[in-house]
């Protein structure tokens, strides 16, 4: 139907079946590119691989609390934030170098904290959830990617190994029956294979405490969060206050 509007050299070219196919394919590619202003590399809305629902504003905070953050003798690599502004929101810093910026109740910190609350709510136990129930200290246990649950509190020691590919993810939920705190003492998480600490999420119904531990993963505490000694590789989030004493914290 468009033959009358085509240049004669193109009409002659189309007389060859092979040339006609090439022209039509090229025309289709041009048409598709022009009709999609976002381009072929645009990600699906609302999906960001292992950080679904997490913006750059949130991932920049290895330490994020509702009100008070106290750091004594530790090291924090990244930003520190509180949802509340001063005076309710505060940072008490004693011999604790921070490589990032401190945000006390500003727009960036509030956005990050609200995203934390959204992530926390989305991970909350719900009817129909499928997960493997865990018991004991997890010392000497090796786990593949998946969803794991503690019905109530979890008291962990020893070495837990997470073995999987670089895109493998682990979700741990503590207190799935409504209450339960997470306590780790001399507890370490070892990553095996190509497993990545930033693909590990620990959801806790109540408070979380790590003492002289080598923790790896993102820790979402439903109350306060306390780190004493050891190392913490991931992002620490607390619905209440967050206290660090002698712990080296490195965020995702």
mmCIF file of C-alpha atoms in Angstrom:
data_model
loop_
_atom_site.group_PDB
_atom_site.id
_atom_site.type_symbol
_atom_site.label_atom_id
_atom_site.label_comp_id
_atom_site.label_asym_id
_atom_site.label_seq_id
_atom_site.Cartn_x
_atom_site.Cartn_y
_atom_site.Cartn_z
ATOM 1 C CA UNK A 1 0.000 0.000 0.000
ATOM 2 C CA UNK A 2 3.064 2.235 0.421
ATOM 3 C CA UNK A 3 4.713 1.292 -2.918
ATOM 4 C CA UNK A 4 3.733 4.581 -4.619
ATOM 5 C CA UNK A 5 5.566 6.582 -1.920
ATOM 6 C CA UNK A 6 8.838 4.600 -2.060
ATOM 7 C CA UNK A 7 11.869 5.722 -4.073
ATOM 8 C CA UNK A 8 12.405 3.691 -7.230
ATOM 9 C CA UNK A 9 15.751 2.211 -6.043
ATOM 10 C CA UNK A 10 13.951 0.841 -2.962
ATOM 11 C CA UNK A 11 11.165 -0.615 -5.062
ATOM 12 C CA UNK A 12 13.750 -2.373 -7.232
ATOM 13 C CA UNK A 13 15.513 -3.686 -4.103
ATOM 14 C CA UNK A 14 12.274 -5.108 -2.754
ATOM 15 C CA UNK A 15 11.923 -7.145 -5.893
ATOM 16 C CA UNK A 16 14.592 -9.445 -4.411
ATOM 17 C CA UNK A 17 13.028 -11.626 -1.658
ATOM 18 C CA UNK A 18 16.238 -11.565 0.410
ATOM 19 C CA UNK A 19 16.600 -7.783 0.162
ATOM 20 C CA UNK A 20 12.909 -7.305 0.923
ATOM 21 C CA UNK A 21 13.227 -9.285 4.149
ATOM 22 C CA UNK A 22 16.248 -7.244 5.249
ATOM 23 C CA UNK A 23 14.458 -3.959 4.624
ATOM 24 C CA UNK A 24 11.348 -5.072 6.485
ATOM 25 C CA UNK A 25 13.388 -6.236 9.511
ATOM 26 C CA UNK A 26 15.266 -2.944 9.628
ATOM 27 C CA UNK A 27 12.024 -0.988 9.361
ATOM 28 C CA UNK A 28 10.526 -3.009 12.242
ATOM 29 C CA UNK A 29 13.539 -2.342 14.456
ATOM 30 C CA UNK A 30 13.422 1.393 13.780
ATOM 31 C CA UNK A 31 9.679 1.494 14.416
ATOM 32 C CA UNK A 32 10.064 -0.342 17.744
ATOM 33 C CA UNK A 33 12.865 1.946 18.933
ATOM 34 C CA UNK A 34 10.915 5.078 18.080
ATOM 35 C CA UNK A 35 7.731 3.860 19.749
ATOM 36 C CA UNK A 36 9.542 3.055 23.059
ATOM 37 C CA UNK A 37 11.115 6.264 24.429
ATOM 38 C CA UNK A 38 12.398 4.423 27.500
ATOM 39 C CA UNK A 39 14.579 2.125 25.438
ATOM 40 C CA UNK A 40 15.070 -1.642 25.683
ATOM 41 C CA UNK A 41 17.135 -1.473 28.919
ATOM 42 C CA UNK A 42 14.341 -0.153 31.133
ATOM 43 C CA UNK A 43 13.684 -2.397 34.149
ATOM 44 C CA UNK A 44 10.240 -3.602 35.028
ATOM 45 C CA UNK A 45 8.417 -1.151 37.314
ATOM 46 C CA UNK A 46 8.952 -1.724 41.025
ATOM 47 C CA UNK A 47 11.613 -4.419 40.603
ATOM 48 C CA UNK A 48 15.268 -4.007 41.554
ATOM 49 C CA UNK A 49 16.546 -7.592 41.882
ATOM 50 C CA UNK A 50 17.654 -8.345 45.433
ATOM 51 C CA UNK A 51 16.787 -4.868 46.682
ATOM 52 C CA UNK A 52 13.096 -4.782 45.812
ATOM 53 C CA UNK A 53 11.546 -1.590 47.181
ATOM 54 C CA UNK A 54 14.915 -0.224 48.356
ATOM 55 C CA UNK A 55 16.151 3.028 46.864
ATOM 56 C CA UNK A 56 19.647 4.478 46.841
ATOM 57 C CA UNK A 57 18.563 6.650 49.763
ATOM 58 C CA UNK A 58 18.023 3.547 51.893
ATOM 59 C CA UNK A 59 21.050 1.505 50.821
ATOM 60 C CA UNK A 60 23.472 4.317 51.755
ATOM 61 C CA UNK A 61 22.657 3.835 55.480
ATOM 62 C CA UNK A 62 24.429 0.957 57.236
ATOM 63 C CA UNK A 63 23.012 2.365 60.495
ATOM 64 C CA UNK A 64 19.403 3.591 60.711
ATOM 65 C CA UNK A 65 17.242 3.989 63.803
ATOM 66 C CA UNK A 66 14.007 5.626 64.876
ATOM 67 C CA UNK A 67 15.487 7.957 67.484
ATOM 68 C CA UNK A 68 18.896 7.577 69.146
ATOM 69 C CA UNK A 69 22.101 6.124 67.741
ATOM 70 C CA UNK A 70 24.999 5.616 70.150
ATOM 71 C CA UNK A 71 28.419 4.524 68.910
ATOM 72 C CA UNK A 72 31.368 4.012 71.264
ATOM 73 C CA UNK A 73 34.701 2.659 70.105
ATOM 74 C CA UNK A 74 33.276 1.365 66.850
ATOM 75 C CA UNK A 75 33.668 2.183 63.169
ATOM 76 C CA UNK A 76 30.815 2.930 60.754
ATOM 77 C CA UNK A 77 31.486 2.855 57.010
ATOM 78 C CA UNK A 78 28.607 4.784 55.462
ATOM 79 C CA UNK A 79 25.832 7.142 56.501
ATOM 80 C CA UNK A 80 24.043 7.193 59.845
ATOM 81 C CA UNK A 81 20.429 8.280 60.138
ATOM 82 C CA UNK A 82 17.483 8.678 62.472
ATOM 83 C CA UNK A 83 13.851 9.142 61.576
ATOM 84 C CA UNK A 84 13.291 11.730 64.300
ATOM 85 C CA UNK A 85 15.002 15.102 64.200
ATOM 86 C CA UNK A 86 16.838 16.630 67.133
ATOM 87 C CA UNK A 87 16.376 16.681 70.040
ATOM 88 C CA UNK A 88 14.455 13.376 69.963
ATOM 89 C CA UNK A 89 16.690 12.099 67.176
ATOM 90 C CA UNK A 90 20.323 12.066 68.231
ATOM 91 C CA UNK A 91 23.791 10.654 67.622
ATOM 92 C CA UNK A 92 26.160 10.107 70.535
ATOM 93 C CA UNK A 93 29.591 9.484 69.054
ATOM 94 C CA UNK A 94 32.618 8.571 71.201
ATOM 95 C CA UNK A 95 35.814 7.382 69.513
ATOM 96 C CA UNK A 96 33.689 6.177 66.634
ATOM 97 C CA UNK A 97 34.758 7.410 63.196
ATOM 98 C CA UNK A 98 31.992 7.620 60.592
ATOM 99 C CA UNK A 99 33.004 7.738 56.924
ATOM 100 C CA UNK A 100 29.618 8.940 55.717
ATOM 101 C CA UNK A 101 27.160 11.700 56.547
ATOM 102 C CA UNK A 102 24.940 11.983 59.621
ATOM 103 C CA UNK A 103 21.242 12.598 58.897
ATOM 104 C CA UNK A 104 19.093 13.370 61.925
ATOM 105 C CA UNK A 105 15.484 13.480 60.807
ATOM 106 C CA UNK A 106 16.100 15.104 57.422
ATOM 107 C CA UNK A 107 14.207 14.181 54.261
ATOM 108 C CA UNK A 108 16.774 11.590 53.198
ATOM 109 C CA UNK A 109 16.749 9.786 56.545
ATOM 110 C CA UNK A 110 12.959 9.862 56.786
ATOM 111 C CA UNK A 111 12.596 8.398 53.295
ATOM 112 C CA UNK A 112 15.053 5.646 54.161
ATOM 113 C CA UNK A 113 13.309 4.871 57.448
ATOM 114 C CA UNK A 114 9.883 4.764 55.819
ATOM 115 C CA UNK A 115 11.231 2.330 53.240
ATOM 116 C CA UNK A 116 12.603 0.221 56.079
ATOM 117 C CA UNK A 117 9.162 0.178 57.698
ATOM 118 C CA UNK A 118 7.614 -0.820 54.386
ATOM 119 C CA UNK A 119 10.122 -3.654 53.922
ATOM 120 C CA UNK A 120 9.607 -4.774 57.512
ATOM 121 C CA UNK A 121 5.836 -4.895 57.049
ATOM 122 C CA UNK A 122 6.093 -6.776 53.752
ATOM 123 C CA UNK A 123 8.251 -9.459 55.387
ATOM 124 C CA UNK A 124 6.016 -9.880 58.419
ATOM 125 C CA UNK A 125 4.704 -13.445 58.821
ATOM 126 C CA UNK A 126 1.371 -14.036 57.129
ATOM 127 C CA UNK A 127 -0.958 -17.008 56.654
ATOM 128 C CA UNK A 128 0.224 -19.218 53.837
ATOM 129 C CA UNK A 129 3.902 -18.351 54.191
ATOM 130 C CA UNK A 130 6.214 -21.195 53.266
ATOM 131 C CA UNK A 131 9.471 -21.495 55.199
ATOM 132 C CA UNK A 132 11.685 -24.091 56.826
ATOM 133 C CA UNK A 133 11.436 -24.007 60.622
ATOM 134 C CA UNK A 134 14.768 -23.793 62.417
ATOM 135 C CA UNK A 135 15.688 -24.624 66.013
ATOM 136 C CA UNK A 136 18.897 -24.607 68.019
ATOM 137 C CA UNK A 137 21.997 -22.426 67.798
ATOM 138 C CA UNK A 138 22.719 -23.072 64.077
ATOM 139 C CA UNK A 139 26.336 -23.906 64.955
ATOM 140 C CA UNK A 140 27.842 -26.020 62.181
ATOM 141 C CA UNK A 141 24.741 -25.718 59.968
ATOM 142 C CA UNK A 142 24.969 -25.047 56.208
ATOM 143 C CA UNK A 143 21.932 -23.609 54.438
ATOM 144 C CA UNK A 144 21.097 -23.167 50.763
ATOM 145 C CA UNK A 145 19.153 -20.109 49.559
ATOM 146 C CA UNK A 146 15.599 -20.050 50.873
ATOM 147 C CA UNK A 147 13.203 -18.862 53.573
ATOM 148 C CA UNK A 148 13.784 -19.945 57.172
ATOM 149 C CA UNK A 149 11.788 -19.296 60.345
ATOM 150 C CA UNK A 150 12.083 -19.432 64.120
ATOM 151 C CA UNK A 151 8.682 -19.686 65.768
ATOM 152 C CA UNK A 152 9.860 -17.698 68.803
ATOM 153 C CA UNK A 153 13.198 -16.315 69.987
ATOM 154 C CA UNK A 154 16.502 -17.411 68.476
ATOM 155 C CA UNK A 155 19.744 -17.748 70.458
ATOM 156 C CA UNK A 156 22.636 -18.342 68.083
ATOM 157 C CA UNK A 157 26.280 -19.341 68.537
ATOM 158 C CA UNK A 158 29.009 -20.914 66.447
ATOM 159 C CA UNK A 159 29.312 -20.686 62.671
ATOM 160 C CA UNK A 160 26.375 -20.691 60.238
ATOM 161 C CA UNK A 161 27.381 -21.207 56.595
ATOM 162 C CA UNK A 162 25.267 -19.871 53.740
ATOM 163 C CA UNK A 163 26.210 -21.614 50.500
ATOM 164 C CA UNK A 164 24.833 -20.547 47.139
ATOM 165 C CA UNK A 165 25.228 -18.569 43.911
ATOM 166 C CA UNK A 166 25.747 -14.825 43.664
ATOM 167 C CA UNK A 167 22.029 -14.255 43.025
ATOM 168 C CA UNK A 168 20.890 -16.587 45.800
ATOM 169 C CA UNK A 169 18.877 -15.006 48.610
ATOM 170 C CA UNK A 170 18.197 -15.997 52.213
ATOM 171 C CA UNK A 171 15.401 -14.724 54.440
ATOM 172 C CA UNK A 172 15.347 -15.479 58.166
ATOM 173 C CA UNK A 173 12.323 -14.618 60.296
ATOM 174 C CA UNK A 174 12.582 -14.696 64.086
ATOM 175 C CA UNK A 175 9.383 -14.730 66.137
ATOM 176 C CA UNK A 176 6.907 -15.808 63.481
ATOM 177 C CA UNK A 177 4.288 -16.694 66.116
ATOM 178 C CA UNK A 178 4.201 -13.081 67.284
ATOM 179 C CA UNK A 179 7.095 -12.581 69.702
ATOM 180 C CA UNK A 180 10.767 -13.363 69.694
ATOM 181 C CA UNK A 181 14.153 -11.670 69.955
ATOM 182 C CA UNK A 182 17.384 -12.511 68.138
ATOM 183 C CA UNK A 183 20.489 -13.003 70.278
ATOM 184 C CA UNK A 184 23.878 -13.912 68.879
ATOM 185 C CA UNK A 185 26.958 -14.538 71.038
ATOM 186 C CA UNK A 186 30.216 -15.569 69.393
ATOM 187 C CA UNK A 187 28.059 -16.185 66.360
ATOM 188 C CA UNK A 188 29.428 -15.919 62.829
ATOM 189 C CA UNK A 189 27.879 -16.117 59.378
ATOM 190 C CA UNK A 190 30.185 -17.503 56.675
ATOM 191 C CA UNK A 191 29.403 -17.005 52.992
ATOM 192 C CA UNK A 192 30.308 -19.960 50.747
ATOM 193 C CA UNK A 193 30.258 -20.411 46.996
ATOM 194 C CA UNK A 194 29.424 -17.028 45.472
ATOM 195 C CA UNK A 195 26.903 -16.082 48.180
ATOM 196 C CA UNK A 196 26.571 -12.361 48.915
ATOM 197 C CA UNK A 197 25.926 -10.930 52.382
ATOM 198 C CA UNK A 198 23.701 -8.210 50.946
ATOM 199 C CA UNK A 199 21.295 -10.896 49.696
ATOM 200 C CA UNK A 200 20.626 -12.056 53.252
ATOM 201 C CA UNK A 201 17.791 -10.555 55.319
ATOM 202 C CA UNK A 202 17.051 -11.160 58.996
ATOM 203 C CA UNK A 203 13.572 -10.070 60.130
ATOM 204 C CA UNK A 204 13.108 -9.970 63.916
ATOM 205 C CA UNK A 205 9.797 -9.511 65.712
ATOM 206 C CA UNK A 206 11.441 -7.832 68.696
ATOM 207 C CA UNK A 207 14.947 -6.707 69.687
ATOM 208 C CA UNK A 208 18.212 -7.954 68.199
ATOM 209 C CA UNK A 209 21.550 -8.267 69.999
ATOM 210 C CA UNK A 210 24.890 -9.350 68.544
ATOM 211 C CA UNK A 211 27.883 -9.800 70.881
ATOM 212 C CA UNK A 212 31.433 -10.563 69.667
ATOM 213 C CA UNK A 213 29.934 -11.902 66.472
ATOM 214 C CA UNK A 214 30.828 -11.832 62.789
ATOM 215 C CA UNK A 215 27.369 -11.061 61.454
ATOM 216 C CA UNK A 216 26.532 -10.843 57.753
ATOM 217 C CA UNK A 217 23.245 -9.707 56.250
ATOM 218 C CA UNK A 218 20.644 -6.976 56.594
ATOM 219 C CA UNK A 219 19.115 -6.956 60.076
ATOM 220 C CA UNK A 220 15.603 -5.518 60.533
ATOM 221 C CA UNK A 221 14.782 -5.265 64.241
ATOM 222 C CA UNK A 222 11.244 -4.741 65.481
ATOM 223 C CA UNK A 223 12.569 -2.969 68.582
ATOM 224 C CA UNK A 224 16.078 -1.929 69.665
ATOM 225 C CA UNK A 225 19.307 -3.205 68.130
ATOM 226 C CA UNK A 226 22.580 -3.650 70.047
ATOM 227 C CA UNK A 227 25.984 -4.527 68.591
ATOM 228 C CA UNK A 228 28.930 -5.202 70.900
ATOM 229 C CA UNK A 229 32.355 -6.133 69.550
ATOM 230 C CA UNK A 230 32.987 -8.172 66.435
ATOM 231 C CA UNK A 231 32.016 -7.126 62.925
ATOM 232 C CA UNK A 232 28.755 -6.406 61.156
ATOM 233 C CA UNK A 233 28.632 -6.655 57.349
ATOM 234 C CA UNK A 234 25.258 -5.398 56.187
ATOM 235 C CA UNK A 235 22.646 -2.786 57.024
ATOM 236 C CA UNK A 236 21.337 -2.450 60.577
ATOM 237 C CA UNK A 237 17.772 -1.178 61.014
ATOM 238 C CA UNK A 238 15.921 -0.619 64.301
ATOM 239 C CA UNK A 239 12.386 0.519 65.060
ATOM 240 C CA UNK A 240 13.740 1.914 68.333
ATOM 241 C CA UNK A 241 17.307 2.892 69.327
ATOM 242 C CA UNK A 242 20.540 1.462 67.978
ATOM 243 C CA UNK A 243 23.679 1.036 70.106
ATOM 244 C CA UNK A 244 27.140 0.111 68.833
ATOM 245 C CA UNK A 245 30.084 -0.611 71.131
ATOM 246 C CA UNK A 246 33.367 -1.652 69.592
ATOM 247 C CA UNK A 247 31.830 -3.064 66.402
ATOM 248 C CA UNK A 248 33.067 -2.397 62.869
ATOM 249 C CA UNK A 249 29.988 -1.835 60.722
ATOM 250 C CA UNK A 250 30.215 -1.969 56.920
ATOM 251 C CA UNK A 251 27.017 -1.481 54.943
ATOM 252 C CA UNK A 252 25.826 -2.999 51.688
#
